[in-house]
Short mmCIF file of C-alpha atoms in Angstrom, two decimals:
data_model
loop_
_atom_site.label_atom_id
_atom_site.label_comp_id
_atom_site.label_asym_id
_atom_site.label_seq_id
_atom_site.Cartn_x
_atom_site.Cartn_y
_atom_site.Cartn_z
CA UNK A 242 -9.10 39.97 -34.73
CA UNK A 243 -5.96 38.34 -33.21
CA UNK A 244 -6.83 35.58 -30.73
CA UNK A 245 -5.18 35.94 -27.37
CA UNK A 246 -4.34 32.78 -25.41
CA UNK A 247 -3.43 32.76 -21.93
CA UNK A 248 -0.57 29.97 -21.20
CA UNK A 249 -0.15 29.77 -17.60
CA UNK A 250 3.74 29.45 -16.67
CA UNK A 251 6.29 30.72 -14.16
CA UNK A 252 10.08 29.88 -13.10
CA UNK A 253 8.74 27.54 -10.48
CA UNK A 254 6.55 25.48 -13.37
CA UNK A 255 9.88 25.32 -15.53
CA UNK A 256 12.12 24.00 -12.15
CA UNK A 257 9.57 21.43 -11.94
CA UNK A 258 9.47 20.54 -15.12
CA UNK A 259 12.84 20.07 -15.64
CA UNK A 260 13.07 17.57 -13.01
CA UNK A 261 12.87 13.53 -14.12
CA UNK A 262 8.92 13.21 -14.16
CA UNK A 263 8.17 16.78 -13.63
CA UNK A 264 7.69 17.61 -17.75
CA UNK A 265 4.11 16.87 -17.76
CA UNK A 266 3.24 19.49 -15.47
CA UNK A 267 3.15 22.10 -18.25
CA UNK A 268 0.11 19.52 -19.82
CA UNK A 269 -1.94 20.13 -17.02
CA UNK A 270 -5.16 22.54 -18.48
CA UNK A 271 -6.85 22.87 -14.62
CA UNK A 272 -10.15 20.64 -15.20
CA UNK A 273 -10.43 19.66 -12.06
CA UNK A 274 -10.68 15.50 -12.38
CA UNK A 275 -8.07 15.30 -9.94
CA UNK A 276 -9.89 16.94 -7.11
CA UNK A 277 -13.22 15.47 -7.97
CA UNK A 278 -11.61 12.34 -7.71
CA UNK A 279 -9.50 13.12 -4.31
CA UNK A 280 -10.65 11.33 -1.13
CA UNK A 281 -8.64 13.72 1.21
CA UNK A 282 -10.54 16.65 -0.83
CA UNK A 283 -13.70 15.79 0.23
CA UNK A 284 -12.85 16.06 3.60
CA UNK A 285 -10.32 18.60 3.53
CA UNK A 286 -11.20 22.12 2.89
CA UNK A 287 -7.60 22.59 2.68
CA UNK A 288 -6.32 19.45 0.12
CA UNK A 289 -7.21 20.33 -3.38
CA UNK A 290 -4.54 19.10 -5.93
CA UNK A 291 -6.17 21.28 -8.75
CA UNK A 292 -5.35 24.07 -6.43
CA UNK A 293 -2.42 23.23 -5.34
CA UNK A 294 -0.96 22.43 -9.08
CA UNK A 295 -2.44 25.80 -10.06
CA UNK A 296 -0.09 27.24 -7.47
CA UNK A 297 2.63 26.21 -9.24
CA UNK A 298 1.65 27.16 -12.45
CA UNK A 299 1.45 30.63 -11.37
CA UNK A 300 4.79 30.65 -9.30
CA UNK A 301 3.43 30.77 -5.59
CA UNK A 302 6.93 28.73 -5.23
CA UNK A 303 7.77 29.84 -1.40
CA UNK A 304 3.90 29.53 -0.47
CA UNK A 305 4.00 25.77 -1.85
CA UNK A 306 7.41 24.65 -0.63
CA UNK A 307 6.62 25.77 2.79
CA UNK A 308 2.91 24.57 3.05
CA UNK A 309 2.38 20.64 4.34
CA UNK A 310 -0.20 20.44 1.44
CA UNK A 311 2.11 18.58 -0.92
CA UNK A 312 2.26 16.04 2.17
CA UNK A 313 -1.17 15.53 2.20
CA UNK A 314 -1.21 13.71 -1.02
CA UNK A 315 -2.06 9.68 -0.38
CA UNK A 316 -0.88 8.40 -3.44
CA UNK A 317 -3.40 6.85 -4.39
CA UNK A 318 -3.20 7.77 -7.80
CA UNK A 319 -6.69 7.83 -8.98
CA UNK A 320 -6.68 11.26 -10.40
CA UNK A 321 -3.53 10.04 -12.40
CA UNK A 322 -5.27 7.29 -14.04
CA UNK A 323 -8.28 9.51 -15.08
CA UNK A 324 -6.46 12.72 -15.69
CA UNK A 325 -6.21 13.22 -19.93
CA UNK A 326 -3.72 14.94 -20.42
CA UNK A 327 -1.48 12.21 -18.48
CA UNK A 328 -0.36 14.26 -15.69
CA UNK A 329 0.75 12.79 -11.91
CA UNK A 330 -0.23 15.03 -9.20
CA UNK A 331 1.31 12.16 -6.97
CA UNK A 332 4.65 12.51 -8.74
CA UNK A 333 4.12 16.40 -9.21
CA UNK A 334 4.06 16.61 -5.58
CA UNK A 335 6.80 13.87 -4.97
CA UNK A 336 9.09 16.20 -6.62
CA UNK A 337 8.08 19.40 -4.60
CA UNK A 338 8.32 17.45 -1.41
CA UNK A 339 11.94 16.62 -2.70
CA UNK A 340 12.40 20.26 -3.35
CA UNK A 341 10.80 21.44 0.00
CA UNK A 342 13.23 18.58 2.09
CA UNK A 343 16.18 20.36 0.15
CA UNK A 344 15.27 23.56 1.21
CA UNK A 345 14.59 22.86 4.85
CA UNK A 346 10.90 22.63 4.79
CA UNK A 347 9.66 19.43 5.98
CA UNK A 348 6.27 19.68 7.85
CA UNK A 349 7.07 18.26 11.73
CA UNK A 350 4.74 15.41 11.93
CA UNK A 351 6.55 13.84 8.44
CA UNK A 352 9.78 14.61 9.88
CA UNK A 353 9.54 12.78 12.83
CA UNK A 354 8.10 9.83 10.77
CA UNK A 355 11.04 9.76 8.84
CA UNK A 356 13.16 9.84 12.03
CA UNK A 357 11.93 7.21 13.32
CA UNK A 358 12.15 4.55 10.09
CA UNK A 359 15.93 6.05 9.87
CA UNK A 360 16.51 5.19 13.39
CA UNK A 361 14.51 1.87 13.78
CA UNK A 362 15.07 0.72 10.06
CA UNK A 363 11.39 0.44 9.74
CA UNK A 364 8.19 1.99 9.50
CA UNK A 365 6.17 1.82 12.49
CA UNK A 366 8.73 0.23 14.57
CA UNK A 367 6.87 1.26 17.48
CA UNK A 368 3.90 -0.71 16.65
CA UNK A 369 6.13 -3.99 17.55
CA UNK A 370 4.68 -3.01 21.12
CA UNK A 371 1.13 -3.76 19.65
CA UNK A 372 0.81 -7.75 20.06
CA UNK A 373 3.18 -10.18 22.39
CA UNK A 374 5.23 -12.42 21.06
CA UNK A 375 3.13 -15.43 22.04
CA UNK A 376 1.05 -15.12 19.54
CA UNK A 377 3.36 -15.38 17.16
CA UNK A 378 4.54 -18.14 18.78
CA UNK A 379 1.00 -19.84 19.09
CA UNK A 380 0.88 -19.86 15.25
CA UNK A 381 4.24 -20.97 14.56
CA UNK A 382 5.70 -17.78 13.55
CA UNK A 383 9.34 -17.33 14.09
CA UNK A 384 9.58 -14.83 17.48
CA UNK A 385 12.98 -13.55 16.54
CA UNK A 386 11.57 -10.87 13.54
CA UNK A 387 15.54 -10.54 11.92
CA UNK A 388 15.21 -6.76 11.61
CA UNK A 389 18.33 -4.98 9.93
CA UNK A 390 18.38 -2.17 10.73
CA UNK A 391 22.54 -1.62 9.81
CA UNK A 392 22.03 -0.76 6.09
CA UNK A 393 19.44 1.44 7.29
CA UNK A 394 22.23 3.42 9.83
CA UNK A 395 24.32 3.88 7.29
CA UNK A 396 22.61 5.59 4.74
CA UNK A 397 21.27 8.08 7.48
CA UNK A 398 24.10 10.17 6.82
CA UNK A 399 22.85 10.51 2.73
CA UNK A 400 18.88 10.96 3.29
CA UNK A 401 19.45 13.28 6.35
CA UNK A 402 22.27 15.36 4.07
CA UNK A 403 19.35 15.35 1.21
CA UNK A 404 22.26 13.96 -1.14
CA UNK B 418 7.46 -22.89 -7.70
CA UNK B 419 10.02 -21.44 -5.27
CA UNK B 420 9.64 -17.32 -4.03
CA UNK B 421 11.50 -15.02 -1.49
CA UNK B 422 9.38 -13.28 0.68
CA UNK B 423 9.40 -9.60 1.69
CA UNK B 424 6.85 -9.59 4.64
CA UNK B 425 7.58 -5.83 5.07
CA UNK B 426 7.09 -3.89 8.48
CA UNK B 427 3.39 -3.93 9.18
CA UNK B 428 2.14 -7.79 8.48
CA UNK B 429 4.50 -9.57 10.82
CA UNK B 430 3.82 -6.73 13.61
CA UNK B 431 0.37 -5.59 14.29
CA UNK B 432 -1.55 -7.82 16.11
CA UNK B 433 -4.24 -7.95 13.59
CA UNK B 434 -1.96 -8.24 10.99
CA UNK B 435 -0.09 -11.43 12.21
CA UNK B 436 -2.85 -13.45 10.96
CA UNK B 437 -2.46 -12.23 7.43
CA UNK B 438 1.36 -13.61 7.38
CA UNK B 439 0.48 -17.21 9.53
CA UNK B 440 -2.59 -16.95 6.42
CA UNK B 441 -0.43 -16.30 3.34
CA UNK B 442 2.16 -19.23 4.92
CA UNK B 443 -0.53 -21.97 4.97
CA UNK B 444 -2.07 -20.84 1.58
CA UNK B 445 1.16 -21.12 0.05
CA UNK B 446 2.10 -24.02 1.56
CA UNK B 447 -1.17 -25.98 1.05
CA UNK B 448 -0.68 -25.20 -2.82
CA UNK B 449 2.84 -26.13 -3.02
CA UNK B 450 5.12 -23.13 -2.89
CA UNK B 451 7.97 -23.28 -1.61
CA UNK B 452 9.08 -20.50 0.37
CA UNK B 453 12.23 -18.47 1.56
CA UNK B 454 11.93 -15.41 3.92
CA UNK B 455 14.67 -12.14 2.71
CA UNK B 456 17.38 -12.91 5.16
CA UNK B 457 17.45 -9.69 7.73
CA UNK B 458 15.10 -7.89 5.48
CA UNK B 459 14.82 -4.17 5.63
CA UNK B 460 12.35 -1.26 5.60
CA UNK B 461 11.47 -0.80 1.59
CA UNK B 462 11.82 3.12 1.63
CA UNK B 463 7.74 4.18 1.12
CA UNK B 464 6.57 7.17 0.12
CA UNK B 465 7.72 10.18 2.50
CA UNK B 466 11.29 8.24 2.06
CA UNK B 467 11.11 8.98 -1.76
CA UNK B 468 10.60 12.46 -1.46
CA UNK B 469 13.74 12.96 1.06
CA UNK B 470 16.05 11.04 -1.56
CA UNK B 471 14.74 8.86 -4.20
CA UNK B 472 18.33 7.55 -4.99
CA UNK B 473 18.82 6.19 -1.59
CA UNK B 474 15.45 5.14 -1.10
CA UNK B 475 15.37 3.02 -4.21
CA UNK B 476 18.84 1.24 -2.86
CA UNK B 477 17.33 0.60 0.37
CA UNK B 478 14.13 -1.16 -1.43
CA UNK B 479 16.99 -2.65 -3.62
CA UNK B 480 18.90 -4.34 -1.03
CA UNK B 481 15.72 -6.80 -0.17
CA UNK B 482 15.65 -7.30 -4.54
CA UNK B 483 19.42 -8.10 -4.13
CA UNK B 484 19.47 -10.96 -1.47
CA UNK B 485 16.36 -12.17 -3.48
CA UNK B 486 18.69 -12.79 -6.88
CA UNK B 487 21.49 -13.75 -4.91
CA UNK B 488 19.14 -16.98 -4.16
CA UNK B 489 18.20 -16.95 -7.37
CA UNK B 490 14.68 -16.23 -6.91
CA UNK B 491 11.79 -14.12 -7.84
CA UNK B 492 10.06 -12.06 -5.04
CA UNK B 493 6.66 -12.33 -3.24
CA UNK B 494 5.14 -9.82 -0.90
CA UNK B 495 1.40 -9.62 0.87
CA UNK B 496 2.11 -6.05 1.54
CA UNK B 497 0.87 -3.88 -1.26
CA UNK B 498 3.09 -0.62 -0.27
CA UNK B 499 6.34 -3.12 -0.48
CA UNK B 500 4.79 -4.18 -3.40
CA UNK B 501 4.95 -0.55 -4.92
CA UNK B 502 8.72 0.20 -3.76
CA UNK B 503 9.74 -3.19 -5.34
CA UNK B 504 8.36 -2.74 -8.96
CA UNK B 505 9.70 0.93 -8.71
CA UNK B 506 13.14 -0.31 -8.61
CA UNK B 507 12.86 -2.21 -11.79
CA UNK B 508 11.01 0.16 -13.78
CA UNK B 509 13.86 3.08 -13.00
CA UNK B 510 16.69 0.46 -13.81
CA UNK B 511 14.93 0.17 -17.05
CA UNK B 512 14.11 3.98 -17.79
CA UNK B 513 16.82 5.54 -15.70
CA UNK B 514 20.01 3.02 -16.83
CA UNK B 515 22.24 5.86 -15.49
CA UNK B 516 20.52 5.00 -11.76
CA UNK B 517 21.46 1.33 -11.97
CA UNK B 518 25.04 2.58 -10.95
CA UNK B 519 24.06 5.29 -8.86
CA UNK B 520 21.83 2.51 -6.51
CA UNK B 521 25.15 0.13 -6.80
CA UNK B 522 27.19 2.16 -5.55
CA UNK B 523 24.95 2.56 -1.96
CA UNK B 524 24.23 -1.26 -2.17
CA UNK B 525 28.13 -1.36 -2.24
CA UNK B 526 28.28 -0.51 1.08
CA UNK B 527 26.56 -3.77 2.03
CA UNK B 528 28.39 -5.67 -0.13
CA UNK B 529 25.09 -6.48 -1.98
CA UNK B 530 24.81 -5.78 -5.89
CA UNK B 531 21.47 -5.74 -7.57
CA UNK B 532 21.16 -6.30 -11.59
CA UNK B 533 17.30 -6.10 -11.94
CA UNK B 534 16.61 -9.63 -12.23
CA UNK B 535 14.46 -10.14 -9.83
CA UNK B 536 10.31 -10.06 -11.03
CA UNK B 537 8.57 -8.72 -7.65
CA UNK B 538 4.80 -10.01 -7.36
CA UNK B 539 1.81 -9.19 -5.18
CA UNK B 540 1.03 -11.95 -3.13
CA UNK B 541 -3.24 -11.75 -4.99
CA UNK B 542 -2.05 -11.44 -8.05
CA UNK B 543 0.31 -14.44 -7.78
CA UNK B 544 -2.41 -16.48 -6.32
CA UNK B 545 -4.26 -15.30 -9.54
CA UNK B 546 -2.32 -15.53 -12.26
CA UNK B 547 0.59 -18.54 -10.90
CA UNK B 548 -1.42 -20.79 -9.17
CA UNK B 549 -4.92 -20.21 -11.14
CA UNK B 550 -8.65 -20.06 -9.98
CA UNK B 551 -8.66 -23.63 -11.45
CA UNK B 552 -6.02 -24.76 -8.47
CA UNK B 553 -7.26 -23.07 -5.77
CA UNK B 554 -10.97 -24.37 -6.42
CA UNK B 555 -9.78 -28.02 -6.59
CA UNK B 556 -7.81 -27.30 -2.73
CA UNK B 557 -10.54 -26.18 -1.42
CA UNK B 558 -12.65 -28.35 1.28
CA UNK B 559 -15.38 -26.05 2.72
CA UNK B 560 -17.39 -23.80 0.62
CA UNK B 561 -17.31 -20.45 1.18
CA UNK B 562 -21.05 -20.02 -0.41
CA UNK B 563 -22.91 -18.84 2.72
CA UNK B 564 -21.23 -15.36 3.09
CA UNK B 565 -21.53 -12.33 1.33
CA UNK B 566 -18.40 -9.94 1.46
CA UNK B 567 -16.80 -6.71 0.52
CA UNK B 568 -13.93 -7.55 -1.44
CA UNK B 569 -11.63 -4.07 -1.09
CA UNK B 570 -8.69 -3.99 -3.54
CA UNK B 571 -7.35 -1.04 -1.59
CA UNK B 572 -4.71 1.51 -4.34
CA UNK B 573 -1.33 1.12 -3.49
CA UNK B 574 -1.18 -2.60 -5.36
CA UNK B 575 -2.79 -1.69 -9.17
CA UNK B 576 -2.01 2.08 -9.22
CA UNK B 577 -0.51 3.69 -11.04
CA UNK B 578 -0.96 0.54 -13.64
CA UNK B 579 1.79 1.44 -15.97
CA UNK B 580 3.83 1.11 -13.17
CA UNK B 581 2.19 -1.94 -11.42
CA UNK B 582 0.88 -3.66 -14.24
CA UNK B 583 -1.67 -6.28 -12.62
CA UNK B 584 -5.07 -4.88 -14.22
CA UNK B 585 -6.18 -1.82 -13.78
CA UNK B 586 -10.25 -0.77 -14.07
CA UNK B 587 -12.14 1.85 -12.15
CA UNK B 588 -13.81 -1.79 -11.50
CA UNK B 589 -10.95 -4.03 -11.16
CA UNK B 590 -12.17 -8.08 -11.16
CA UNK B 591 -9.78 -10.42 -10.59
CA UNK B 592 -10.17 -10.84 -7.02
CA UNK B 593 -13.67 -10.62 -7.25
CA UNK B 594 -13.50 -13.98 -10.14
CA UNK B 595 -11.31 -16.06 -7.50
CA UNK B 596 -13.41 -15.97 -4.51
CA UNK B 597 -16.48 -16.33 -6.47
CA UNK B 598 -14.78 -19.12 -8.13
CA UNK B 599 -14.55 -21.33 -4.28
CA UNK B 600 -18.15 -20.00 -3.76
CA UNK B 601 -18.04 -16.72 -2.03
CA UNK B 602 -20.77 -13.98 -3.05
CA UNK B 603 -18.85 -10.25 -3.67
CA UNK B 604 -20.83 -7.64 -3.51
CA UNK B 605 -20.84 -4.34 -5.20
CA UNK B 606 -21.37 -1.35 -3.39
CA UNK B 607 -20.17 2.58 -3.39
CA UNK B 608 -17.27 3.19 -1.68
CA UNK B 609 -15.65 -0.20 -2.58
CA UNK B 610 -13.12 1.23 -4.87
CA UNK B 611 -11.97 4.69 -2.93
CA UNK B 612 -9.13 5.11 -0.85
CA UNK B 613 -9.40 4.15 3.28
CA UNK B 614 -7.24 7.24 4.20
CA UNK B 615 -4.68 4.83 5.96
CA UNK B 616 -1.32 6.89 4.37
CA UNK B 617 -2.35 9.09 6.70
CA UNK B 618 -2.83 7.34 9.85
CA UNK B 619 -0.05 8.48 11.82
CA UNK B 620 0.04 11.81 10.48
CA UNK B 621 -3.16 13.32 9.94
CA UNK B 622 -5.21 11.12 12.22
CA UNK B 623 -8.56 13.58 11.51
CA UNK B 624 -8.35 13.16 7.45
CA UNK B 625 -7.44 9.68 8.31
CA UNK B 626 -11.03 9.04 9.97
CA UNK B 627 -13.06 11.12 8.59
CA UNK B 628 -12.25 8.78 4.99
CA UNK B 629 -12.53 5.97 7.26
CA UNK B 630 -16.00 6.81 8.92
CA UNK B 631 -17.35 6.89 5.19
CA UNK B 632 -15.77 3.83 4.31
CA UNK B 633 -16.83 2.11 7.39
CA UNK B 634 -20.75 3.48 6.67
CA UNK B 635 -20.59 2.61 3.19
CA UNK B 636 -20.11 -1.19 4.25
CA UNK B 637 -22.41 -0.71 7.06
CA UNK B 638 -24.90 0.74 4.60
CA UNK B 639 -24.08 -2.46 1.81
CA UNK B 640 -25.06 -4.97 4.46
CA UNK B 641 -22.32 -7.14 4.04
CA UNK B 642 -21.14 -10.29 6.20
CA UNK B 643 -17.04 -8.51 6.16
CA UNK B 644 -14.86 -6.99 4.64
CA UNK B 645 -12.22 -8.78 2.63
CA UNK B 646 -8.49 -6.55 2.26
CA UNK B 647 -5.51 -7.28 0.76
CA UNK B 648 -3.58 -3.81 1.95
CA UNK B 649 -2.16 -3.97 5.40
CA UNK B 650 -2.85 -0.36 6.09
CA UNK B 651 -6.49 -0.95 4.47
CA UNK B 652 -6.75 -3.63 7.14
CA UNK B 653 -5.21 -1.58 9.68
CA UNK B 654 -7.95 1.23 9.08
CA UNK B 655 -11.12 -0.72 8.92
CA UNK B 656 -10.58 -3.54 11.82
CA UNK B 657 -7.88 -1.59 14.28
CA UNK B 658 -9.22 1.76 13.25
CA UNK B 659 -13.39 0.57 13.61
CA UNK B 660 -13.32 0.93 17.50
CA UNK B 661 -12.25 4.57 17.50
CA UNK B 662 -14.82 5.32 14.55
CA UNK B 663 -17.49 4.45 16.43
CA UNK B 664 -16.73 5.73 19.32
CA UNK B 665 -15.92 9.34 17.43
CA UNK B 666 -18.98 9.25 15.37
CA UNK B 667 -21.46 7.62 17.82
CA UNK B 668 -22.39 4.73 15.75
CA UNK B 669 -23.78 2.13 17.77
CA UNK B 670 -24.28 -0.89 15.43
CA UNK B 671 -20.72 -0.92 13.87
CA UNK B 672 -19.63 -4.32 13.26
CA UNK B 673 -17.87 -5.69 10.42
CA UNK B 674 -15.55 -7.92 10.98
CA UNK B 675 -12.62 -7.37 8.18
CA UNK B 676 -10.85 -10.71 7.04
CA UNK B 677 -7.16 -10.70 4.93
CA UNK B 678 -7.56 -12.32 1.37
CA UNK B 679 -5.98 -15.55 2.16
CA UNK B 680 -7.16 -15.87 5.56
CA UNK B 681 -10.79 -16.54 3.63
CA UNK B 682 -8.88 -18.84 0.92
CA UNK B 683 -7.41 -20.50 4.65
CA UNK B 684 -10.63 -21.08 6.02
CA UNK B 685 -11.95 -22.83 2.79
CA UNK B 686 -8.77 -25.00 2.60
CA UNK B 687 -9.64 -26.40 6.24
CA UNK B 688 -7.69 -24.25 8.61
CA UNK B 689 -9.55 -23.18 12.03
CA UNK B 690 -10.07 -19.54 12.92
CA UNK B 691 -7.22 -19.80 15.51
CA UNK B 692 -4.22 -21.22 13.33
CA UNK B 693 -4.52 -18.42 11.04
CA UNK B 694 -5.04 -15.56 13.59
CA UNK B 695 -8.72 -14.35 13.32
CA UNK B 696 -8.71 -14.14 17.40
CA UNK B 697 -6.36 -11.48 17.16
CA UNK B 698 -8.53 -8.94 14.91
CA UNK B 699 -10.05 -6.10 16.63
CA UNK B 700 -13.05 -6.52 15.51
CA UNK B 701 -14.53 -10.41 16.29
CA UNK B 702 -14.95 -12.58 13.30
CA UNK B 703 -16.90 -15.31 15.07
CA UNK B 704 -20.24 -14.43 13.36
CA UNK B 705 -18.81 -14.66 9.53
CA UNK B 706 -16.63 -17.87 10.85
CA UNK B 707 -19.91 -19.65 12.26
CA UNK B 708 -21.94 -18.14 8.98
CA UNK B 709 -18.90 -20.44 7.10
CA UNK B 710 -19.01 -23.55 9.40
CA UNK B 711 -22.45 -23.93 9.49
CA UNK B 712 -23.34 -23.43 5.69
CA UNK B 713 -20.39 -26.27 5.21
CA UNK B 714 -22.06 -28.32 7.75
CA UNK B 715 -25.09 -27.93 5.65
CA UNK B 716 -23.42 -30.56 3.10
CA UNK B 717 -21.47 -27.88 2.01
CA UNK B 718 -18.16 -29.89 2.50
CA UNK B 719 -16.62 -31.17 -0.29
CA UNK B 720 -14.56 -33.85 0.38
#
């Protein structure tokens, strides 16, 4: 009797994979080490990476690329370094983001975080309110902080254009 | 032993934070590096800003690299997310030549060029692996032996190892074999290794503390005198974010006061509590300072 395997691909699993870092997505065989090992899984109903990598596999491209799950993703790579077969949900979901951001589709809250390091030239700018500059002072910290935030300006025009 | 630093957008900013920078200074000082802040030093381009454009976010990380070889020097930073945009610069100039150009070209517009000759190092692992547990020990003048601690090694500074190239366990020990080596106690205990949920502080504040709640309990549960980081947002979770946990979750009893790597190293080298910022913390460190200054007043002074 001929054996019948089932390969799970689509369009949207050959896109990603022929992005820079995107090939091993065809490795992935769906055990499941990434979500067991996913802090935001266990308490997120919503955050699974399995899932969400399964969702590719099967071509759910428009579902992925406008959900915020690929923005839930902390990066902190622990499924990566256990997974076998050497796949990256973190990078996986990089490039989907990248995809997503290209397309229009970048969840609110994200979006304004990205404003704001574009416009103040840092992350968190706002959190300069958070102590006073005394006690910088008081430990002989330089008050002035030298932020640049000119190189920052003018590449605005490139990240905001998705070049 | 001269190094550039990239302080990066958090330490020199958050009032519980500022301690960790005045910290790193005096260790660094005290065992004789020299060092040069990044003139005008800008925002490293972390992880949402790789997704928009990964070309322009490695330039901006880039232009901090640049100003670092232009002095001729190697790069240090205590903030484990800088860290991370730093080595990712090198590693796509080596596997990517074709970007090398491509992130000129931006860094062009600054006048700044950047050839990849600059090694970028994690202010722990430098301490580590430069100066040596051998060093350290001999610098020290309290011991640290009356406290036990959780020493957190938080992800963004050993993963993804290929990348990062440190150490990388499931159990990573390095940290763990310094402070042991001046005297401290480290305890083992579950949770110690998982992520704090601080990426998402900002952004998806209820993920962010419901990881942080079990965090917080699994050190509550481990018994510990603190909590040792060497992530700013790990620190930024677990002393600014402790207040709010409790408050949310209705635990009474929560109390651990979180200490930065070298602000421990700091305290063993003879610095008070106030020169390297434990005031500021949110949570009070009094009780593991005291726990210190009495055990060294105990004979446990060494010189």
């Amino acid at each position: 009797m001929k054996r019948e395997y089932h390969i799970p691909t689509s369009s949207f699993t050959e896109e990603i994979a022929a992005l820079s870092g995107g090939e091993v997505i065809e490795k992935c065989i769906q055990c499941g080490i990434c979500t067991a090992s996913c802090e935001v899984a266990r308490v997120s109903e919503r955050y699974h990476p399995r899932r969400l990598i399964q969702k590719i596999l099967i071509g759910k491209r428009k579902e992925v690329l406008e959900s915020d799950l690929p923005w839930l993703c902390m990066t902190c790579r622990l499924c990566e370094e256990r997974c076998q077969e050497g796949v990256s949900p973190a990078d996986i979901f990089q490039l989907v983001r990248a995809l997503a951001a290209k397309e229009g589709f970048v969840p609110k809250v994200f979006a304004n975080a990205v404003d704001l390091v574009l416009r103040d030239g840092w992350l968190l700018a706002a959190s300069y309110s958070d102590f006073i500059e005394d006690e910088r002072e008081g430990m002989g910290l330089d008050v002035d902080l030298h932020w640049d935030d000119t190189f920052v300006q003018r590449l605005k025009a490139m990240f905001l254009g998705g070049a | 032993m001269k190094m550039a630093m990239a302080w990066g957008c958090l330490v020199p900013t958050r009032r519980s934070l500022i301690g960790y920078e005045a910290a790193t200074r005096k260790v660094l000082n005290h065992l004789g590096v020299e060092t040069v802040d990044i003139p005008n030093e800008t925002c490293c381009a972390p992880f949402w800003m790789q997704s928009l454009d990964f070309t322009t976010s490695l330039a901006m990380a880039a232009r901090n690299l640049a100003k670092a070889e232009e002095m001729g020097l190697d790069l240090l930073t205590p903030c484990s997310g800088c860290f991370h945009s730093y080595m990712r610069v090198n590693h796509t100039y080596e596997n990517h030549p074709e970007m090398r150009e491509k992130v000129n070209d931006i860094l062009a517009k600054a006048d700044l060029r950047y050839d990849g000759n600059v090694e970028s190092r994690h202010v722990v692992d430098f301490l580590y692996k430069d100066i040596g547990v051998n060093a350290i020990k001999e610098s020290m003048k309290i011991d640290l032996g009356e406290i036990e601690i959780g020493l957190r090694y938080g992800c963004h500074m050993l993963k993804p190892s290929d990348l990062l190239n440190i150490e990388y366990s499931e159990r990573p020990r390095f940290g763990d074999e310094l402070l042991e080596a001046v005297g401290v106690r480290c305890k083992e205990y579950t949770g110690r290794y998982r992520c704090c949920g601080g990426l998402l502080r900002g952004t998806q504040d209820d993920v962010a503390d419901y990881i942080l709640h079990d965090r917080l309990m699994d050190a509550k549960n481990a018994n510990l005198d603190g909590l040792v980081t060497v992530c700013s947002l790990c620190h930024i979770q677990h002393d600014m974010g402790q207040k709010s946990i409790k408050r949310k979750f209705g635990i009474e009893d929560l109390e651990i006061p979180v200490l930065h790597f070298p602000q421990l190293l700091a305290l063993g080298f003879g610095y008070s509590a106030e020169e390297i910022g434990l005031n500021l913390h949110t949570v009070k460190t009094d009780g593991i300072v005291a726990k210190i200054i009495a055990g060294a007043s105990k004979g446990g002074v060494k010189k």
